[in-house]
XYZ file of C-alpha atoms in Angstrom:
241
model
C 69.204 67.021 125.717
C 66.497 64.409 126.332
C 66.949 61.376 124.141
C 63.548 61.555 122.595
C 63.969 65.194 121.758
C 67.317 64.484 120.113
C 65.872 61.573 118.066
C 62.941 63.670 116.993
C 65.361 66.241 115.550
C 66.614 63.358 113.412
C 63.021 62.744 112.171
C 62.633 59.416 114.101
C 58.955 58.771 114.995
C 57.905 58.197 118.562
C 56.852 54.629 117.666
C 60.118 53.894 116.195
C 61.923 55.251 119.286
C 59.876 53.072 121.628
C 60.384 49.909 119.527
C 64.212 50.548 119.254
C 64.294 51.108 122.974
C 62.585 47.841 123.784
C 64.838 45.930 121.479
C 67.964 47.412 122.856
C 68.767 49.185 119.505
C 69.600 52.597 121.085
C 73.088 52.516 122.599
C 74.748 55.244 124.704
C 78.551 54.631 125.090
C 77.902 51.032 124.080
C 75.135 50.424 126.636
C 71.403 50.146 125.860
C 69.561 53.333 126.694
C 67.457 53.205 129.846
C 64.663 55.558 128.986
C 63.572 57.954 126.211
C 63.960 60.746 128.884
C 67.617 59.955 129.438
C 69.717 62.987 129.258
C 72.337 62.770 126.322
C 75.244 65.008 125.137
C 76.648 63.736 121.875
C 79.590 66.012 122.377
C 80.544 63.734 125.367
C 78.843 60.485 124.648
C 78.479 58.174 121.580
C 74.968 57.654 120.533
C 73.957 54.855 118.216
C 70.368 54.434 116.799
C 70.001 51.067 114.972
C 73.730 50.944 114.481
C 73.811 54.499 113.019
C 75.852 57.305 114.729
C 73.643 60.145 115.774
C 75.378 63.528 115.774
C 73.129 65.838 117.792
C 73.534 68.927 119.929
C 76.815 69.535 121.723
C 76.161 71.375 124.966
C 78.167 74.121 126.596
C 79.694 73.904 130.006
C 81.505 76.706 131.666
C 83.064 77.453 135.112
C 82.552 81.014 136.499
C 84.060 82.639 139.472
C 81.128 84.732 140.617
C 82.065 88.050 142.211
C 80.003 89.893 144.935
C 77.449 92.370 143.727
C 76.324 90.270 140.802
C 72.975 88.389 140.688
C 72.550 84.847 139.554
C 70.028 85.659 136.722
C 70.077 85.921 132.958
C 68.470 89.388 133.000
C 67.906 92.067 135.684
C 66.465 95.573 135.104
C 68.603 97.087 137.854
C 71.580 94.888 138.834
C 74.425 93.251 136.851
C 74.062 89.597 136.219
C 76.413 86.695 135.799
C 75.456 86.583 132.065
C 76.764 90.107 131.779
C 80.156 88.756 132.689
C 80.281 86.799 129.442
C 81.282 88.259 125.943
C 78.273 88.748 123.572
C 79.252 85.892 121.385
C 78.832 83.388 124.397
C 75.768 84.883 125.867
C 72.668 82.771 125.039
C 68.938 82.552 126.256
C 69.597 78.747 126.608
C 72.624 79.293 128.929
C 71.891 79.498 132.569
C 73.494 78.973 136.061
C 73.144 75.662 137.828
C 71.837 76.742 141.172
C 71.865 80.256 142.602
C 74.397 82.181 144.717
C 73.130 85.207 146.663
C 74.226 88.623 145.489
C 76.916 89.000 148.054
C 78.019 85.335 147.761
C 81.147 84.671 145.622
C 82.689 81.546 144.112
C 81.898 78.642 141.836
C 79.064 78.713 139.391
C 78.526 76.184 136.605
C 76.957 77.577 133.480
C 75.312 75.287 130.805
C 72.696 75.099 128.280
C 71.955 71.414 129.202
C 68.673 72.009 131.061
C 68.071 68.434 132.259
C 71.593 68.182 133.683
C 70.969 71.460 135.728
C 67.734 69.849 137.058
C 69.357 66.664 137.940
C 72.284 68.399 139.762
C 69.906 70.269 141.980
C 67.375 67.496 142.593
C 67.383 66.036 146.140
C 67.483 62.488 144.774
C 71.204 62.894 143.767
C 72.486 64.579 146.931
C 75.088 66.681 145.152
C 77.371 68.230 147.859
C 78.212 71.907 147.919
C 81.096 73.189 149.988
C 81.551 76.817 151.071
C 84.315 78.829 152.809
C 82.613 81.064 155.461
C 83.594 83.665 157.891
C 81.239 84.409 160.961
C 81.342 87.182 163.474
C 81.710 85.099 166.556
C 83.198 81.997 168.118
C 82.810 78.560 166.485
C 83.313 75.506 168.799
C 83.238 71.758 168.589
C 79.651 71.894 169.817
C 78.822 73.673 166.576
C 80.368 70.733 164.577
C 77.993 68.286 166.410
C 75.064 70.517 165.928
C 75.624 70.633 162.093
C 76.151 66.861 162.129
C 72.753 66.325 163.744
C 70.979 68.656 161.428
C 70.240 72.342 162.114
C 66.667 73.409 162.854
C 65.707 76.864 161.771
C 63.563 79.073 164.028
C 60.468 78.178 161.820
C 60.995 74.479 162.494
C 62.532 73.718 159.216
C 64.989 70.797 159.551
C 68.207 70.678 157.601
C 69.935 67.551 156.613
C 73.160 66.735 158.466
C 76.139 68.918 157.196
C 79.862 68.797 157.668
C 81.483 71.697 159.497
C 85.260 72.046 159.699
C 86.508 74.908 161.787
C 89.654 76.487 160.252
C 90.175 79.295 162.790
C 88.202 80.515 165.892
C 88.162 83.652 168.006
C 85.311 85.483 169.822
C 84.992 88.022 167.103
C 85.903 86.107 163.879
C 85.805 82.489 162.928
C 86.543 80.752 159.582
C 85.037 77.470 158.487
C 84.316 75.073 155.704
C 80.838 73.774 155.440
C 79.422 71.040 153.127
C 75.718 70.607 152.515
C 73.703 68.404 150.192
C 70.547 70.498 149.736
C 69.859 74.130 148.767
C 67.257 75.687 150.914
C 66.734 79.502 150.471
C 69.680 81.331 152.251
C 70.437 78.068 153.844
C 74.114 78.461 154.957
C 73.417 81.941 156.468
C 70.334 80.713 158.296
C 72.341 77.733 159.566
C 74.770 79.777 161.275
C 72.241 82.350 162.586
C 70.533 79.315 164.200
C 73.678 78.671 166.279
C 74.092 82.345 167.182
C 76.615 83.847 164.714
C 76.193 85.761 161.534
C 77.900 85.005 158.181
C 80.104 87.962 157.010
C 81.667 86.282 154.007
C 80.604 83.286 151.935
C 82.302 81.604 149.008
C 81.389 78.322 147.228
C 84.548 76.320 146.562
C 83.123 72.966 145.397
C 79.946 71.703 143.598
C 79.813 67.961 143.472
C 82.993 66.808 141.842
C 83.945 70.281 140.550
C 86.297 72.633 142.193
C 86.767 76.325 141.784
C 89.796 77.004 139.705
C 92.214 79.046 141.941
C 93.595 80.674 138.699
C 90.191 82.135 137.922
C 89.849 85.766 139.041
C 86.530 86.975 140.357
C 84.281 87.686 137.278
C 86.351 85.369 135.051
C 85.148 82.157 133.408
C 86.432 79.310 131.304
C 85.161 76.199 129.438
C 85.439 73.053 131.622
C 88.518 71.042 131.034
C 88.721 67.418 129.946
C 88.722 66.016 133.543
C 85.796 68.259 134.574
C 83.953 67.165 131.427
C 84.564 63.465 132.270
C 82.761 64.218 135.584
C 79.814 65.508 133.481
C 79.863 62.422 131.398
C 79.988 60.254 134.492
C 76.929 62.008 135.973
C 75.046 61.627 132.690
C 75.649 57.954 132.807
C 74.568 57.507 136.417
C 71.515 59.780 136.306
C 70.009 59.242 132.891
């Protein structure tokens, strides 16, 4: 939650917020707050306003293993959504997926009600890497690795940032690889491989920034982030506030 919104819930006036900010009287984990727009989670961070502890809103953070056939949306008139995979007592209009996965793409999704965090994780400024396990219907070669390193260019002229491609297995009819990108263009991974002459037949996200898909999570299952994963959330909040 934004710092100013959090303090407003505590009936702190805008003028008092600005004055306290200038004086260094707002501390987040012992450090002066940088901005009233700073993203704060008092469930993960200690917030002091003029030496008084502020107990605000504690956000929710979940890891979901998205199965195929489910759309990344809160509601859909025709198709099952990732929210439908959660029990009713956890479902909320404030909860949403950080980034989208195509209907046929599986793997790691983060769900949270921390809106500013989701915006920051997806913003190009922060270059959060995303890694996918991919299968294609043709041969991948070292030339493809170099092409991805240079930056794939789509047929419409769109230029992608350099990406890391690791070939895991290769044959004329089926190749497997791992690809890491730092942006999120529409259908980007599928279009990148089409641009080098092969079609993606299977796509699974395994990593999103510092978070890795829990191998014990079956498709369709979810769990709260563990302490180590929450520490990564806290570190990101500190860096990006």
